[in-house]
Amino acid sequence: MELHFAKLHGTGNDFVFVDDFSRDIELTAAQVRFLCDRHFGIGADGVVLVRPSDDADCIAHMHYINADGSLSQMCGNGVRCFAKYLVDRGYVPSGAKHLTAGTLAGPKPISFEVDENEKLVRATVDMGHPVLDPALVPVASRANAKSAQGVAYVRDVPVDSPWGTFSFTCASMGNPHAVCFVDDWEALPDALFPDAADKRLATLDLDKVGAFYERSPLFPERANIEFAAVGEEGIGMRVFERGCGETLACGTGACAVNVAASLTGRAGRENDLHLRGGTLHIVWNDDDHVLMTGPATEVYQGTVEL
């Protein structure tokens, strides 16, 4: 099969996009893994099939598949790229500034900015309200705290590992997230760093510790694992995504970290989230909705044989 595609990324979180408005493309897990392979395939964190939506309010449906072939409910960076794919190809009327994307996590309203060529350069996605109920995240732990609005959630729950105990605050932004804030890098074990004299977020062996916690029994559907540190210029974070491994950015992860930082009193409700691939601006507004703003970029188009 000859497959036409476009490669897009949002702050380094990259995707293979395929037009499937005809609904005649079904990719196997092996084909998805090939497309996402950075040595033998195109290279991406996931594949997006652009399909018609059954919801009349949505311009199209984002069918998102992780790099390992598993289906995902939502991807924050992916949905911004989804908007760009549609805007740049004329699926959105000229002059429009808003659209609604269909996802497995529900409709996502998006406002966007375009350049002089009517190409989308930046988008703000209404990611909806964070899900904190442990049974819905899901996380196999009782709620041990309440938000200012009285919503029960799992806060700083300690979880053992081969490298000691780490504490996680849990939320879902359409997919499950577990956020670990690190206040003292020197206190972490030497085995998690290539150089024991240089312990910081950038040098943490996230492939090791993230992979361990992703599949912890605490997370019955697995989870995206974030390690974060609050600073004067915002919140630094890295993310190990379920089904992908570490990615340069994660939109839902940035939203979850922002929510967790606010819930635990480490930061306010509006922050810049600094990821390896760039910065996302996140606002948890008074209506309990999380707004994510960031860029979307198309890299190239091509054809691949499957």
mmCIF file of C-alpha atoms in Angstrom:
data_model
loop_
_atom_site.group_PDB
_atom_site.id
_atom_site.type_symbol
_atom_site.label_atom_id
_atom_site.label_comp_id
_atom_site.label_asym_id
_atom_site.label_seq_id
_atom_site.Cartn_x
_atom_site.Cartn_y
_atom_site.Cartn_z
ATOM 1 C CA MET A 1 0.000 0.000 0.000
ATOM 2 C CA GLU A 2 1.261 3.458 -0.904
ATOM 3 C CA LEU A 3 0.528 5.902 1.901
ATOM 4 C CA HIS A 4 0.631 9.691 1.504
ATOM 5 C CA PHE A 5 1.508 11.516 4.717
ATOM 6 C CA ALA A 6 2.567 14.791 6.287
ATOM 7 C CA LYS A 7 5.032 15.146 9.171
ATOM 8 C CA LEU A 8 4.121 17.757 11.804
ATOM 9 C CA HIS A 9 5.317 18.601 15.292
ATOM 10 C CA GLY A 10 4.264 20.673 18.281
ATOM 11 C CA THR A 11 7.265 21.741 20.396
ATOM 12 C CA GLY A 12 9.155 18.677 19.182
ATOM 13 C CA ASN A 13 6.357 16.173 19.835
ATOM 14 C CA ASP A 14 6.097 14.789 16.291
ATOM 15 C CA PHE A 15 3.437 12.964 14.315
ATOM 16 C CA VAL A 16 2.731 11.283 11.003
ATOM 17 C CA PHE A 17 -0.584 12.620 9.638
ATOM 18 C CA VAL A 18 -2.645 10.679 7.114
ATOM 19 C CA ASP A 19 -5.812 11.894 5.382
ATOM 20 C CA ASP A 20 -8.451 9.235 6.066
ATOM 21 C CA PHE A 21 -11.629 11.143 5.303
ATOM 22 C CA SER A 22 -12.632 8.138 3.204
ATOM 23 C CA ARG A 23 -12.407 5.926 6.336
ATOM 24 C CA ASP A 24 -10.674 3.204 4.306
ATOM 25 C CA ILE A 25 -7.331 3.101 6.129
ATOM 26 C CA GLU A 26 -6.791 0.640 8.971
ATOM 27 C CA LEU A 27 -3.197 0.418 10.168
ATOM 28 C CA THR A 28 -1.910 -2.558 12.095
ATOM 29 C CA ALA A 29 0.191 -2.066 15.207
ATOM 30 C CA ALA A 30 3.219 -3.303 13.253
ATOM 31 C CA GLN A 31 2.630 -0.731 10.510
ATOM 32 C CA VAL A 32 2.328 2.059 13.075
ATOM 33 C CA ARG A 33 5.563 0.949 14.741
ATOM 34 C CA PHE A 34 7.278 0.981 11.327
ATOM 35 C CA LEU A 35 6.025 4.474 10.491
ATOM 36 C CA CYS A 36 7.193 5.800 13.871
ATOM 37 C CA ASP A 37 10.590 4.069 13.779
ATOM 38 C CA ARG A 38 13.284 6.763 13.600
ATOM 39 C CA HIS A 39 15.776 4.511 11.808
ATOM 40 C CA PHE A 40 13.723 2.365 9.435
ATOM 41 C CA GLY A 41 10.540 4.440 9.064
ATOM 42 C CA ILE A 42 9.548 8.102 9.036
ATOM 43 C CA GLY A 43 10.065 8.716 12.738
ATOM 44 C CA ALA A 44 7.355 10.016 15.072
ATOM 45 C CA ASP A 45 5.791 9.788 18.515
ATOM 46 C CA GLY A 46 2.502 8.719 16.985
ATOM 47 C CA VAL A 47 0.263 8.484 13.921
ATOM 48 C CA VAL A 48 -2.859 10.589 13.364
ATOM 49 C CA LEU A 49 -5.566 9.445 10.967
ATOM 50 C CA VAL A 50 -7.689 12.463 9.991
ATOM 51 C CA ARG A 51 -11.233 11.147 9.774
ATOM 52 C CA PRO A 52 -14.748 12.597 9.455
ATOM 53 C CA SER A 53 -16.487 13.174 12.770
ATOM 54 C CA ASP A 54 -19.839 11.737 13.791
ATOM 55 C CA ASP A 55 -20.340 14.920 15.846
ATOM 56 C CA ALA A 56 -21.827 17.699 13.712
ATOM 57 C CA ASP A 57 -20.064 20.316 15.877
ATOM 58 C CA CYS A 58 -16.618 18.884 15.067
ATOM 59 C CA ILE A 59 -14.853 19.628 11.802
ATOM 60 C CA ALA A 60 -13.091 16.241 11.840
ATOM 61 C CA HIS A 61 -11.991 13.441 14.160
ATOM 62 C CA MET A 62 -8.415 12.927 15.358
ATOM 63 C CA HIS A 63 -7.757 9.175 15.503
ATOM 64 C CA TYR A 64 -4.468 9.089 17.423
ATOM 65 C CA ILE A 65 -2.279 5.990 17.700
ATOM 66 C CA ASN A 66 0.797 5.808 19.942
ATOM 67 C CA ALA A 67 4.174 4.792 18.528
ATOM 68 C CA ASP A 68 3.754 1.268 19.936
ATOM 69 C CA GLY A 69 0.477 0.790 18.067
ATOM 70 C CA SER A 70 -1.842 1.350 21.037
ATOM 71 C CA LEU A 71 -4.795 3.718 20.729
ATOM 72 C CA SER A 72 -4.739 6.936 22.764
ATOM 73 C CA GLN A 73 -7.681 9.051 23.856
ATOM 74 C CA MET A 74 -5.979 12.404 23.486
ATOM 75 C CA CYS A 75 -2.752 14.239 22.633
ATOM 76 C CA GLY A 76 -2.406 17.947 23.364
ATOM 77 C CA ASN A 77 0.421 18.691 20.957
ATOM 78 C CA GLY A 78 -1.184 16.400 18.408
ATOM 79 C CA VAL A 79 -4.499 18.262 18.472
ATOM 80 C CA ARG A 80 -2.749 21.592 17.766
ATOM 81 C CA CYS A 81 -1.038 19.930 14.799
ATOM 82 C CA PHE A 82 -4.425 18.494 13.828
ATOM 83 C CA ALA A 83 -5.808 22.031 13.655
ATOM 84 C CA LYS A 84 -2.856 23.124 11.512
ATOM 85 C CA TYR A 85 -3.322 20.192 9.154
ATOM 86 C CA LEU A 86 -6.958 21.179 8.576
ATOM 87 C CA VAL A 87 -6.428 24.947 8.383
ATOM 88 C CA ASP A 88 -3.454 24.777 6.022
ATOM 89 C CA ARG A 89 -5.308 22.446 3.632
ATOM 90 C CA GLY A 90 -8.426 24.582 3.383
ATOM 91 C CA TYR A 91 -10.772 22.380 5.398
ATOM 92 C CA VAL A 92 -11.451 25.448 7.558
ATOM 93 C CA PRO A 93 -13.101 28.485 5.872
ATOM 94 C CA SER A 94 -10.741 31.385 5.161
ATOM 95 C CA GLY A 95 -10.928 34.015 7.895
ATOM 96 C CA ALA A 96 -12.124 31.594 10.549
ATOM 97 C CA LYS A 97 -10.356 31.747 13.904
ATOM 98 C CA HIS A 98 -11.949 28.803 15.647
ATOM 99 C CA LEU A 99 -12.698 25.129 15.089
ATOM 100 C CA THR A 100 -13.701 22.133 17.164
ATOM 101 C CA ALA A 101 -11.733 18.898 16.892
ATOM 102 C CA GLY A 102 -13.254 15.527 17.661
ATOM 103 C CA THR A 103 -11.186 13.197 19.873
ATOM 104 C CA LEU A 104 -11.813 10.069 21.915
ATOM 105 C CA ALA A 105 -11.638 12.354 24.954
ATOM 106 C CA GLY A 106 -14.473 14.468 23.551
ATOM 107 C CA PRO A 107 -14.713 17.649 21.451
ATOM 108 C CA LYS A 108 -11.817 20.110 21.829
ATOM 109 C CA PRO A 109 -12.512 23.766 20.917
ATOM 110 C CA ILE A 110 -9.460 25.439 19.364
ATOM 111 C CA SER A 111 -8.740 29.087 18.563
ATOM 112 C CA PHE A 112 -5.789 29.827 16.308
ATOM 113 C CA GLU A 113 -3.575 32.440 14.673
ATOM 114 C CA VAL A 114 -2.430 32.383 11.061
ATOM 115 C CA ASP A 115 0.405 34.068 9.174
ATOM 116 C CA GLU A 116 0.206 36.234 6.040
ATOM 117 C CA ASN A 117 -0.191 33.067 3.947
ATOM 118 C CA GLU A 118 -3.170 31.853 6.006
ATOM 119 C CA LYS A 119 -1.050 29.082 7.564
ATOM 120 C CA LEU A 120 -1.663 28.257 11.230
ATOM 121 C CA VAL A 121 1.270 29.174 13.470
ATOM 122 C CA ARG A 122 -0.153 29.048 16.984
ATOM 123 C CA ALA A 123 -3.210 27.572 18.645
ATOM 124 C CA THR A 124 -4.999 27.601 21.980
ATOM 125 C CA VAL A 125 -6.866 24.422 22.876
ATOM 126 C CA ASP A 126 -9.589 24.205 25.487
ATOM 127 C CA MET A 127 -8.549 20.910 27.019
ATOM 128 C CA GLY A 128 -11.610 20.740 29.258
ATOM 129 C CA HIS A 129 -11.587 20.205 32.990
ATOM 130 C CA PRO A 130 -9.022 18.014 34.742
ATOM 131 C CA VAL A 131 -10.305 14.687 36.032
ATOM 132 C CA LEU A 132 -9.166 14.150 39.623
ATOM 133 C CA ASP A 133 -11.384 11.293 40.859
ATOM 134 C CA PRO A 134 -8.940 8.378 41.415
ATOM 135 C CA ALA A 135 -11.340 5.861 39.861
ATOM 136 C CA LEU A 136 -11.551 7.924 36.677
ATOM 137 C CA VAL A 137 -7.882 8.878 36.274
ATOM 138 C CA PRO A 138 -7.498 5.897 36.921
ATOM 139 C CA VAL A 139 -5.145 5.380 39.835
ATOM 140 C CA ALA A 140 -5.412 2.526 42.350
ATOM 141 C CA SER A 141 -5.233 4.743 45.416
ATOM 142 C CA ARG A 142 -7.709 6.461 47.674
ATOM 143 C CA ALA A 143 -8.015 10.232 47.466
ATOM 144 C CA ASN A 144 -5.996 11.822 50.255
ATOM 145 C CA ALA A 145 -6.629 15.528 49.627
ATOM 146 C CA LYS A 146 -9.265 17.971 48.402
ATOM 147 C CA SER A 147 -8.956 20.903 46.040
ATOM 148 C CA ALA A 148 -10.109 24.394 47.031
ATOM 149 C CA GLN A 149 -13.397 23.523 45.319
ATOM 150 C CA GLY A 150 -13.765 20.393 47.451
ATOM 151 C CA VAL A 151 -12.820 17.866 44.754
ATOM 152 C CA ALA A 152 -11.038 14.813 46.167
ATOM 153 C CA TYR A 153 -7.765 13.778 44.491
ATOM 154 C CA VAL A 154 -4.547 11.801 44.982
ATOM 155 C CA ARG A 155 -1.796 14.106 46.225
ATOM 156 C CA ASP A 156 1.886 13.245 46.632
ATOM 157 C CA VAL A 157 1.174 9.536 47.106
ATOM 158 C CA PRO A 158 4.477 7.725 47.819
ATOM 159 C CA VAL A 159 5.367 4.845 45.502
ATOM 160 C CA ASP A 160 8.399 2.598 45.996
ATOM 161 C CA SER A 161 10.901 1.843 43.243
ATOM 162 C CA PRO A 162 14.342 0.193 42.988
ATOM 163 C CA TRP A 163 15.788 3.706 43.466
ATOM 164 C CA GLY A 164 13.771 4.699 46.490
ATOM 165 C CA THR A 165 10.366 6.267 47.022
ATOM 166 C CA PHE A 166 8.887 8.939 44.758
ATOM 167 C CA SER A 167 5.632 10.799 45.348
ATOM 168 C CA PHE A 168 3.013 11.430 42.643
ATOM 169 C CA THR A 169 0.005 13.684 42.244
ATOM 170 C CA CYS A 170 -2.453 12.209 39.757
ATOM 171 C CA ALA A 171 -4.867 13.674 37.219
ATOM 172 C CA SER A 172 -6.327 12.862 33.832
ATOM 173 C CA MET A 173 -6.446 15.281 30.907
ATOM 174 C CA GLY A 174 -8.102 12.719 28.663
ATOM 175 C CA ASN A 175 -5.321 10.281 29.535
ATOM 176 C CA PRO A 176 -3.779 9.418 32.922
ATOM 177 C CA HIS A 177 -0.858 11.395 34.339
ATOM 178 C CA ALA A 178 1.282 11.003 37.444
ATOM 179 C CA VAL A 179 3.373 14.040 38.384
ATOM 180 C CA CYS A 180 6.431 13.920 40.624
ATOM 181 C CA PHE A 181 7.809 17.267 41.814
ATOM 182 C CA VAL A 182 11.466 17.233 42.793
ATOM 183 C CA ASP A 183 12.576 19.857 45.301
ATOM 184 C CA ASP A 184 16.015 18.456 46.142
ATOM 185 C CA TRP A 185 17.909 16.845 43.255
ATOM 186 C CA GLU A 186 20.903 16.036 45.422
ATOM 187 C CA ALA A 187 18.735 13.744 47.537
ATOM 188 C CA LEU A 188 18.016 11.472 44.559
ATOM 189 C CA PRO A 189 20.107 8.290 44.168
ATOM 190 C CA ASP A 190 23.311 8.434 42.116
ATOM 191 C CA ALA A 191 22.119 5.519 39.959
ATOM 192 C CA LEU A 192 19.583 7.755 38.210
ATOM 193 C CA PHE A 193 22.238 10.115 36.823
ATOM 194 C CA PRO A 194 25.204 9.575 34.494
ATOM 195 C CA ASP A 195 27.295 11.835 36.731
ATOM 196 C CA ALA A 196 26.579 11.883 40.455
ATOM 197 C CA ALA A 197 28.079 15.363 40.627
ATOM 198 C CA ASP A 198 25.530 16.736 38.162
ATOM 199 C CA LYS A 199 22.026 15.995 39.386
ATOM 200 C CA ARG A 200 19.236 18.008 37.749
ATOM 201 C CA LEU A 201 16.115 17.597 35.655
ATOM 202 C CA ALA A 202 18.044 17.562 32.380
ATOM 203 C CA THR A 203 20.363 14.737 33.481
ATOM 204 C CA LEU A 204 17.781 12.469 35.136
ATOM 205 C CA ASP A 205 17.661 8.976 33.589
ATOM 206 C CA LEU A 206 13.980 9.262 32.727
ATOM 207 C CA ASP A 207 14.043 6.208 30.449
ATOM 208 C CA LYS A 208 14.833 4.114 33.511
ATOM 209 C CA VAL A 209 12.579 5.558 36.187
ATOM 210 C CA GLY A 210 9.772 6.577 33.801
ATOM 211 C CA ALA A 211 9.507 3.093 32.289
ATOM 212 C CA PHE A 212 9.294 1.578 35.772
ATOM 213 C CA TYR A 213 6.464 3.810 36.970
ATOM 214 C CA GLU A 214 4.538 3.792 33.667
ATOM 215 C CA ARG A 215 3.659 0.152 34.300
ATOM 216 C CA SER A 216 3.255 0.364 38.068
ATOM 217 C CA PRO A 217 0.250 -1.548 39.484
ATOM 218 C CA LEU A 218 -0.849 1.844 40.794
ATOM 219 C CA PHE A 219 -1.878 2.739 37.230
ATOM 220 C CA PRO A 220 -4.257 0.064 35.852
ATOM 221 C CA GLU A 221 -4.244 1.632 32.353
ATOM 222 C CA ARG A 222 -0.588 2.651 32.590
ATOM 223 C CA ALA A 223 0.187 6.366 32.903
ATOM 224 C CA ASN A 224 2.249 9.188 31.515
ATOM 225 C CA ILE A 225 4.958 9.922 34.076
ATOM 226 C CA GLU A 226 6.145 13.504 34.587
ATOM 227 C CA PHE A 227 9.078 14.758 36.637
ATOM 228 C CA ALA A 228 8.937 18.488 37.272
ATOM 229 C CA ALA A 229 10.619 21.331 39.126
ATOM 230 C CA VAL A 230 9.116 24.747 39.874
ATOM 231 C CA GLY A 231 11.383 27.742 39.244
ATOM 232 C CA GLU A 232 11.189 31.512 38.974
ATOM 233 C CA GLU A 233 10.650 31.389 35.200
ATOM 234 C CA GLY A 234 7.932 28.748 35.263
ATOM 235 C CA ILE A 235 7.894 24.972 35.598
ATOM 236 C CA GLY A 236 10.486 22.706 34.035
ATOM 237 C CA MET A 237 9.308 19.205 33.186
ATOM 238 C CA ARG A 238 10.118 16.012 31.347
ATOM 239 C CA VAL A 239 7.636 13.334 30.381
ATOM 240 C CA PHE A 240 7.727 9.594 29.777
ATOM 241 C CA GLU A 241 4.618 8.889 27.705
ATOM 242 C CA ARG A 242 2.860 5.544 27.902
ATOM 243 C CA GLY A 243 3.275 3.745 24.628
ATOM 244 C CA CYS A 244 6.034 6.113 23.452
ATOM 245 C CA GLY A 245 8.813 6.580 25.994
ATOM 246 C CA GLU A 246 10.264 10.022 26.593
ATOM 247 C CA THR A 247 9.027 12.697 24.209
ATOM 248 C CA LEU A 248 10.300 16.238 23.712
ATOM 249 C CA ALA A 249 6.910 17.590 24.739
ATOM 250 C CA CYS A 250 3.476 16.455 25.881
ATOM 251 C CA GLY A 251 0.513 18.832 25.812
ATOM 252 C CA THR A 252 -1.737 16.865 28.151
ATOM 253 C CA GLY A 253 1.300 16.334 30.394
ATOM 254 C CA ALA A 254 1.976 20.065 30.583
ATOM 255 C CA CYS A 255 -1.666 20.606 31.523
ATOM 256 C CA ALA A 256 -1.499 17.900 34.198
ATOM 257 C CA VAL A 257 1.720 19.330 35.659
ATOM 258 C CA ASN A 258 0.178 22.810 35.785
ATOM 259 C CA VAL A 259 -2.898 21.440 37.567
ATOM 260 C CA ALA A 260 -0.793 19.406 40.003
ATOM 261 C CA ALA A 261 1.451 22.395 40.780
ATOM 262 C CA SER A 262 -1.584 24.522 41.564
ATOM 263 C CA LEU A 263 -3.312 21.819 43.616
ATOM 264 C CA THR A 264 -0.241 21.252 45.774
ATOM 265 C CA GLY A 265 0.456 24.963 46.287
ATOM 266 C CA ARG A 266 3.726 24.945 44.374
ATOM 267 C CA ALA A 267 2.540 27.462 41.761
ATOM 268 C CA GLY A 268 -0.490 29.445 40.622
ATOM 269 C CA ARG A 269 -3.026 28.485 37.984
ATOM 270 C CA GLU A 270 -1.204 30.097 35.041
ATOM 271 C CA ASN A 271 2.344 29.112 34.116
ATOM 272 C CA ASP A 272 4.870 28.643 31.349
ATOM 273 C CA LEU A 273 5.731 24.948 31.128
ATOM 274 C CA HIS A 274 9.268 24.421 29.832
ATOM 275 C CA LEU A 275 9.746 21.112 28.021
ATOM 276 C CA ARG A 276 12.731 19.796 26.112
ATOM 277 C CA GLY A 277 11.101 20.782 22.810
ATOM 278 C CA GLY A 278 9.897 24.255 23.799
ATOM 279 C CA THR A 279 7.465 26.142 25.996
ATOM 280 C CA LEU A 280 3.698 25.797 26.383
ATOM 281 C CA HIS A 281 1.560 28.381 28.173
ATOM 282 C CA ILE A 282 -1.065 26.763 30.401
ATOM 283 C CA VAL A 283 -3.993 28.417 32.192
ATOM 284 C CA TRP A 284 -6.364 26.630 34.565
ATOM 285 C CA ASN A 285 -9.202 29.121 34.480
ATOM 286 C CA ASP A 286 -11.978 29.897 36.943
ATOM 287 C CA ASP A 287 -14.419 27.789 34.916
ATOM 288 C CA ASP A 288 -12.274 24.712 35.710
ATOM 289 C CA HIS A 289 -11.076 24.450 32.107
ATOM 290 C CA VAL A 290 -7.418 24.084 31.178
ATOM 291 C CA LEU A 291 -6.257 26.166 28.198
ATOM 292 C CA MET A 292 -3.064 25.199 26.384
ATOM 293 C CA THR A 293 -1.315 27.562 23.975
ATOM 294 C CA GLY A 294 1.603 26.636 21.746
ATOM 295 C CA PRO A 295 2.950 26.397 18.188
ATOM 296 C CA ALA A 296 2.377 23.809 15.453
ATOM 297 C CA THR A 297 4.776 23.223 12.566
ATOM 298 C CA GLU A 298 4.646 21.170 9.370
ATOM 299 C CA VAL A 299 8.005 19.665 8.454
ATOM 300 C CA TYR A 300 7.383 17.924 5.123
ATOM 301 C CA GLN A 301 5.064 15.731 3.058
ATOM 302 C CA GLY A 302 5.851 12.443 1.389
ATOM 303 C CA THR A 303 4.812 8.963 0.331
ATOM 304 C CA VAL A 304 5.764 5.689 2.012
ATOM 305 C CA GLU A 305 5.239 2.077 0.967
ATOM 306 C CA LEU A 306 3.607 -0.215 3.528
#
